mmCIF file of C-alpha atoms in Angstrom:
data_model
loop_
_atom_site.group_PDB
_atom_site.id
_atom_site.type_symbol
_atom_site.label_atom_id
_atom_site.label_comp_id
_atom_site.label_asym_id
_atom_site.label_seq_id
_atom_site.Cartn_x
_atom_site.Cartn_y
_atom_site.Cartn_z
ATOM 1 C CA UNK A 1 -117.136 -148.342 137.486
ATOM 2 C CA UNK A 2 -120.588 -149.054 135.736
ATOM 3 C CA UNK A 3 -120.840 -149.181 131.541
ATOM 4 C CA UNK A 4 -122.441 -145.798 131.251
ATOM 5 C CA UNK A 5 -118.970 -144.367 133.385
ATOM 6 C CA UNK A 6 -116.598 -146.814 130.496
ATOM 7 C CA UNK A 7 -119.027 -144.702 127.810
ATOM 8 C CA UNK A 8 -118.477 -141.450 129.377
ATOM 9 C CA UNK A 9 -114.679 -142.123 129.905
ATOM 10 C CA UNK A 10 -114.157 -143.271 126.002
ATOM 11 C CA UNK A 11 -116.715 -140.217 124.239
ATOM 12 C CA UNK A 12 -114.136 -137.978 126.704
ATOM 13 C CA UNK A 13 -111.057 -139.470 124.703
ATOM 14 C CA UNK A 14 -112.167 -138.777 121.324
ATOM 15 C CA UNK A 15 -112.187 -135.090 121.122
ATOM 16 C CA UNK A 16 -108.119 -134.944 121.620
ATOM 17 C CA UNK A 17 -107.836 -137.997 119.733
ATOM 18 C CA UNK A 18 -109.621 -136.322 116.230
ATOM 19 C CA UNK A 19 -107.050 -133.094 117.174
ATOM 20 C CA UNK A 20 -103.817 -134.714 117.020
ATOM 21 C CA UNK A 21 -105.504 -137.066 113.924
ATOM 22 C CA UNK A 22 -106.058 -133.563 112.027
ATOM 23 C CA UNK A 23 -102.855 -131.639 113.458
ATOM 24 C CA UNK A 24 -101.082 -134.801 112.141
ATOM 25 C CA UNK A 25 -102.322 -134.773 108.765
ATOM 26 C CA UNK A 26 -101.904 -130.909 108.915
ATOM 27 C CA UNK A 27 -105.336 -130.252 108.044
ATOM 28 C CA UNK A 28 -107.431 -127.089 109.360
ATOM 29 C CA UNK A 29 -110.719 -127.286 110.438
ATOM 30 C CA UNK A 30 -112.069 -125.123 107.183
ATOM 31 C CA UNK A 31 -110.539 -128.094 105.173
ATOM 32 C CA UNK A 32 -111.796 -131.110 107.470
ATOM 33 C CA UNK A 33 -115.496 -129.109 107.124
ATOM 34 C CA UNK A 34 -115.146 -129.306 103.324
ATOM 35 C CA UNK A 35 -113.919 -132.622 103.111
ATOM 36 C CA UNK A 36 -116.759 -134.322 105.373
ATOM 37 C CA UNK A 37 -119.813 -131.652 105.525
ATOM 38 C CA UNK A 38 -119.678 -131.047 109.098
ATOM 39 C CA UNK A 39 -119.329 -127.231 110.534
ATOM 40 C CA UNK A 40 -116.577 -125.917 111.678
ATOM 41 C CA UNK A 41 -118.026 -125.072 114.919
ATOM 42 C CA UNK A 42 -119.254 -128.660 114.839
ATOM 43 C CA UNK A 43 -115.859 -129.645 114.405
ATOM 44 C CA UNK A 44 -114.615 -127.419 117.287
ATOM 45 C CA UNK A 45 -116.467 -128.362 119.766
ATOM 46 C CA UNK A 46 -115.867 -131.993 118.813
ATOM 47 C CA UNK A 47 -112.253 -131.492 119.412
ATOM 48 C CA UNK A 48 -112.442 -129.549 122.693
ATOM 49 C CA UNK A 49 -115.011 -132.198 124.262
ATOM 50 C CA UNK A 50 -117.934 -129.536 124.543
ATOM 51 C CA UNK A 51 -120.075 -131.761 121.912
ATOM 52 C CA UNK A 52 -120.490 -135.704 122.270
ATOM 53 C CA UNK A 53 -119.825 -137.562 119.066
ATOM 54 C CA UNK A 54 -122.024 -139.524 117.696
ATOM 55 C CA UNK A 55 -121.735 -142.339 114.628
ATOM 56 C CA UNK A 56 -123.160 -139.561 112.293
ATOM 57 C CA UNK A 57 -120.161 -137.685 112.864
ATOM 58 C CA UNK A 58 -117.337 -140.921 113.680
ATOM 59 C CA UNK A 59 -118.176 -142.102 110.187
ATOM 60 C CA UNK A 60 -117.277 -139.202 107.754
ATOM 61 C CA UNK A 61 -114.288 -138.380 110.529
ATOM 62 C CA UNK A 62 -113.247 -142.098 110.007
ATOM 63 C CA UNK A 63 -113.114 -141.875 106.406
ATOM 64 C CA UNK A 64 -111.632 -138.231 105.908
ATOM 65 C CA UNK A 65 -108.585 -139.207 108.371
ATOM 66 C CA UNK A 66 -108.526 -142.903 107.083
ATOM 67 C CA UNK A 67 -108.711 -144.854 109.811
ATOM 68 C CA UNK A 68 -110.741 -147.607 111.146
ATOM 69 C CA UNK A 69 -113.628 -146.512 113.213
ATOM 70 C CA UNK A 70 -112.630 -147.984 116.342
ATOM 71 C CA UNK A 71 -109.419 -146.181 116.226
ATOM 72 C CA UNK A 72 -111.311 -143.228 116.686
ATOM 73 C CA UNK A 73 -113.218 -144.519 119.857
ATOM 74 C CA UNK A 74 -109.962 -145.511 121.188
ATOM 75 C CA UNK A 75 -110.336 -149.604 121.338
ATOM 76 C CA UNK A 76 -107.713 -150.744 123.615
ATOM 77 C CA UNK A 77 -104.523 -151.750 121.849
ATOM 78 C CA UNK A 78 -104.167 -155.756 121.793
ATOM 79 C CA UNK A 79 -99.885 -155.164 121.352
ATOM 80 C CA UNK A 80 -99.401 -157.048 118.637
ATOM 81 C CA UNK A 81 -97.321 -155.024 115.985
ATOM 82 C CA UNK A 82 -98.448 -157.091 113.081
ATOM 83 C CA UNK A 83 -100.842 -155.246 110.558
ATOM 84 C CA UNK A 84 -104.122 -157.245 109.965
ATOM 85 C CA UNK A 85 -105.427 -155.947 106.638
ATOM 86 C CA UNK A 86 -107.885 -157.281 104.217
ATOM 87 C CA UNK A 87 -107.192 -157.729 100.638
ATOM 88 C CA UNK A 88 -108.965 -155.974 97.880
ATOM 89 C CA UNK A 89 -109.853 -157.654 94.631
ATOM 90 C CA UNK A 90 -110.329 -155.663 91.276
ATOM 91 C CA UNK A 91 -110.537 -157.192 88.557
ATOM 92 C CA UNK A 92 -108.890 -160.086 89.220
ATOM 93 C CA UNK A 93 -106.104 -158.312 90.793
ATOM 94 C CA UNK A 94 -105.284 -158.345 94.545
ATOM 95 C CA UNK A 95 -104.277 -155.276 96.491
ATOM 96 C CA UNK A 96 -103.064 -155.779 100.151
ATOM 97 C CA UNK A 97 -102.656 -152.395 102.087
ATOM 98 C CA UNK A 98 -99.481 -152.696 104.195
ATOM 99 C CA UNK A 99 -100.020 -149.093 105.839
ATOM 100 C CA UNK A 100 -102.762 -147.975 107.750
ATOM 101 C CA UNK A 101 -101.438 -144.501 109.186
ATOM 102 C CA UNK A 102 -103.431 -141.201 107.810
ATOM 103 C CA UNK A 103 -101.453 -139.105 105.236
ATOM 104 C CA UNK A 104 -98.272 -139.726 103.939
ATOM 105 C CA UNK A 105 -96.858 -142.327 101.929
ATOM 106 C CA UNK A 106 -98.980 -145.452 101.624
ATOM 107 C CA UNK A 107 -97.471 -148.927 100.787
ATOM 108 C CA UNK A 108 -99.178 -151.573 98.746
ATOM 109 C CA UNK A 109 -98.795 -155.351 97.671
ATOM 110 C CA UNK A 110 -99.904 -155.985 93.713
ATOM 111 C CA UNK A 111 -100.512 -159.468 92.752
ATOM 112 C CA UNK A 112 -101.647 -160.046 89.266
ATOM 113 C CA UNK A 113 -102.066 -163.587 87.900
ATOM 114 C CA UNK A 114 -100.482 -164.024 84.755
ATOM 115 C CA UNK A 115 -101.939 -164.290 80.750
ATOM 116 C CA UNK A 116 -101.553 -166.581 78.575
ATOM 117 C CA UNK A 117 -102.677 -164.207 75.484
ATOM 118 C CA UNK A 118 -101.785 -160.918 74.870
ATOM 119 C CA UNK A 119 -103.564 -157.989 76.449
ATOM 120 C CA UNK A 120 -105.149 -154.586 75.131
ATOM 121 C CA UNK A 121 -103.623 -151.975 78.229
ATOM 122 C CA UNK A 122 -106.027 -149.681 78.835
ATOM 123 C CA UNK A 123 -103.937 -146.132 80.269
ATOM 124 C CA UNK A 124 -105.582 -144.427 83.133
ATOM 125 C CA UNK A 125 -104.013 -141.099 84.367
ATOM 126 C CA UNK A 126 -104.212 -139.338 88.337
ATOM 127 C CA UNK A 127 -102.669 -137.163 90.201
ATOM 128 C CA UNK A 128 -99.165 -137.337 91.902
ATOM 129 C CA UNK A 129 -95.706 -139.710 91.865
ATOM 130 C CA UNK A 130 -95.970 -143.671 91.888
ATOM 131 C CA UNK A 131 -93.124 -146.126 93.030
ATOM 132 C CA UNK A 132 -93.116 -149.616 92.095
ATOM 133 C CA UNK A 133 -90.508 -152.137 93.219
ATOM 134 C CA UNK A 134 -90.884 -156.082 91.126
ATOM 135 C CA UNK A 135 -90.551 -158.536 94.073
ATOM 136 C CA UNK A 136 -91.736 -161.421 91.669
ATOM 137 C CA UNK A 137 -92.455 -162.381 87.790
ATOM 138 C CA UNK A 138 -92.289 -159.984 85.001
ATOM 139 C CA UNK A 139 -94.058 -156.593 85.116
ATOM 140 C CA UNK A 140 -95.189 -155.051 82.191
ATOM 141 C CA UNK A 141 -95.735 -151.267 82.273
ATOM 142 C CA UNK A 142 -97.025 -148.708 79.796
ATOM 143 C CA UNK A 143 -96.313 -145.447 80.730
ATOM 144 C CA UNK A 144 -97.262 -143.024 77.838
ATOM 145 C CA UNK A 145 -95.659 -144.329 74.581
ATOM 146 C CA UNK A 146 -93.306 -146.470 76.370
ATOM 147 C CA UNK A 147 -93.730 -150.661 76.529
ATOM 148 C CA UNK A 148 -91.651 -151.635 79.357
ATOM 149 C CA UNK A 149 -90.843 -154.953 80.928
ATOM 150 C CA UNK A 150 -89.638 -155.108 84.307
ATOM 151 C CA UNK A 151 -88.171 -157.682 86.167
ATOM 152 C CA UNK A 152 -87.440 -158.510 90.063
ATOM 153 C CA UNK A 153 -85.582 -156.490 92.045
ATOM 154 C CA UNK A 154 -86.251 -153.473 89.244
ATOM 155 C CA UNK A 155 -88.128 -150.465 90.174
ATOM 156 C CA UNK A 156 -89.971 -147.240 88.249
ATOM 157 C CA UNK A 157 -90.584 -143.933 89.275
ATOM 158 C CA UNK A 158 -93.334 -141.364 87.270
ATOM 159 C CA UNK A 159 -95.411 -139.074 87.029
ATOM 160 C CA UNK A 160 -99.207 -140.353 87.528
ATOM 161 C CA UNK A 161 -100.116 -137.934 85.342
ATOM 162 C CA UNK A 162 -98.634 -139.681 82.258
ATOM 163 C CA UNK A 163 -101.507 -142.342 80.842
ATOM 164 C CA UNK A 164 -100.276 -146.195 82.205
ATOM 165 C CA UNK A 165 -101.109 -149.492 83.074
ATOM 166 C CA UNK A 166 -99.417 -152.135 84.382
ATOM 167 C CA UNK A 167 -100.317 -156.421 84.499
ATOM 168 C CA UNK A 168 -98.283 -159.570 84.136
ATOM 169 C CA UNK A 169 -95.975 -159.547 80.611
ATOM 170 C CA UNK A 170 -96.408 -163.681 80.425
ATOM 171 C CA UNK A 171 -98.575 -166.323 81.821
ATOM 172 C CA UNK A 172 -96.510 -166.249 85.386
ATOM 173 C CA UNK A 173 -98.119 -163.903 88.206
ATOM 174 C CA UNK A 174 -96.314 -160.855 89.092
ATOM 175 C CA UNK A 175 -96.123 -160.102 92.765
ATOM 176 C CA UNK A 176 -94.978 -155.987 93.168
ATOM 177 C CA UNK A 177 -94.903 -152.959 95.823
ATOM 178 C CA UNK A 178 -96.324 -149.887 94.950
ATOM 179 C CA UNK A 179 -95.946 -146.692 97.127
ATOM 180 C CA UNK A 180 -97.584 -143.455 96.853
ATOM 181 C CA UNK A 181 -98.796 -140.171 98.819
ATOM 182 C CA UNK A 182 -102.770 -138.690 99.462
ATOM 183 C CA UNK A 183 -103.075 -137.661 95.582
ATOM 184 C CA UNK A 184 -102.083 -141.273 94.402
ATOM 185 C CA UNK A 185 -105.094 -142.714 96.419
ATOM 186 C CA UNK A 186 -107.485 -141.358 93.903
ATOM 187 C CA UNK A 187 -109.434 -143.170 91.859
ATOM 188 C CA UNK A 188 -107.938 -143.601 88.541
ATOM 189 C CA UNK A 189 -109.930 -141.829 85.731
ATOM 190 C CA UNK A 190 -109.294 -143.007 82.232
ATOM 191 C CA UNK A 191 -106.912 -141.274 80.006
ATOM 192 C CA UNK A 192 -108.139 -138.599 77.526
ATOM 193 C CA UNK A 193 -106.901 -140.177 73.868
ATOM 194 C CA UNK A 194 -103.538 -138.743 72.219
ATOM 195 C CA UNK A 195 -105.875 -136.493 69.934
ATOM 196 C CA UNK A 196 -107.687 -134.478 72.752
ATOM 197 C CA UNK A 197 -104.300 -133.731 74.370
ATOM 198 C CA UNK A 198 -103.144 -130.079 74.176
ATOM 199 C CA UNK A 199 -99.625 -130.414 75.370
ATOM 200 C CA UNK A 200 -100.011 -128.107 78.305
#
C-alpha cells in the first residue's frame, strides 16, 4: 500500500469518526453549523464521506468537539492509558486538565502558590455548578458575601453564578480539584458590583 492509499484510507475514517463525536455530545448538525460556521450540508456530507475534509474544516471541528486534532484524523493509539496534558499558567496559577473527553464533566488540578500579604479577591461570575475538593494547603474562597477557608480533604459546591474567587489563605500553596460541565468552561466575566444587581 503506497502513502496516497494510507491518505485515502485515514480521510475515509473521519466522516464516522466526527458522527459518533457529535451523536456523543448530543449535538445536531443545526447546532455544530452555529457553533463553527460551516453548513449544514457541509457538515453532512462530511459525516457520510461524500466530501473530503480538509484542515479548514478539522480545525473549527477540533475545537467545537474539544479534541486534539489528530484525534480527529484517527492517529493510531500508542496504548498507554496515561493522560499527557500540558499545564496552563494564568496568572501565576497552574491549571492541569486531567480530562480530555468532549462534553460532560471536566476535571482539573489548581495549584496556587501561596501570599505572604493579604489579597484584594476580585469575584468573577459564569454560568453553571463548580466542585472543588482541597487536596493540599488552605483554600480561601469568596463566594458572594461569604469569606471561607477551606482545608484538605474539604469540598464546596455552588452556583457559578454567585460572584467568587478563590487563591491560597497564607503563604503555603494550595494544591485543589475542580470539576465542572460545558457551561463551567466559559471564560469567566467579571462580576457586575452589588449596586447594579436587580435581584432577579
Amino acid at each position: 500500500m503506497d502513502d496516497s492509499d494510507d491518505m485515502d484510507r485515514i480521510l475515509d475514517a473521519v466522516g464516522p469518526r466526527l458522527r459518533a463525536l457529535r451523536q456523543q455530545r448530543g449535538t445536531t448538525l443545526a447546532d455544530l453549523s452555529s457553533d463553527t460556521g460551516i453548513s449544514v450540508s457541509t457538515l453532512s456530507r462530511l459525516e457520510s464521506g461524500q466530501r473530503k475534509p480538509n484542515l479548514e474544516l478539522l480545525l473549527p471541528l477540533a475545537r467545537a468537539h474539544g479534541v486534539p486534532l489528530d484525534e480527529l484524523v484517527g492517529a493510531p493509539p500508542t496504548g498507554d492509558p496515561r493522560i499527557h496534558m500540558r499545564p496552563i499558567s494564568r496568572g501565576g496559577k497552574t491549571i492541569v486538565p486531567l480530562t480530555r473527553r468532549p462534553g460532560g464533566i471536566q476535571a482539573y488540578k489548581h495549584v496556587i502558590p501561596g501570599v505572604a500579604g493579604p489579597q484584594v479577591p476580585d469575584p468573577r461570575v459564569h454560568e453553571g455548578y463548580e466542585w472543588l475538593y482541597v487536596l493540599n494547603g488552605r483554600l480561601r474562597l469568596v463566594l458572594g458575601d461569604r469569606d471561607l477557608v477551606l482545608l484538605p480533604g474539604e469540598a464546596a459546591e455552588f452556583d457559578t453564578r454567585v460572584p467568587h474567587w478563590f487563591g491560597a489563605a497564607d503563604e503555603d500553596p494550595v494544591e485543589f480539584l475542580g470539576l465542572f460541565g460545558r457551561q463551567g468552561e466559559r471564560a469567566h466575566i467579571r462580576a457586575r458590583p452589588a449596586r447594579d444587581e436587580t435581584g432577579e
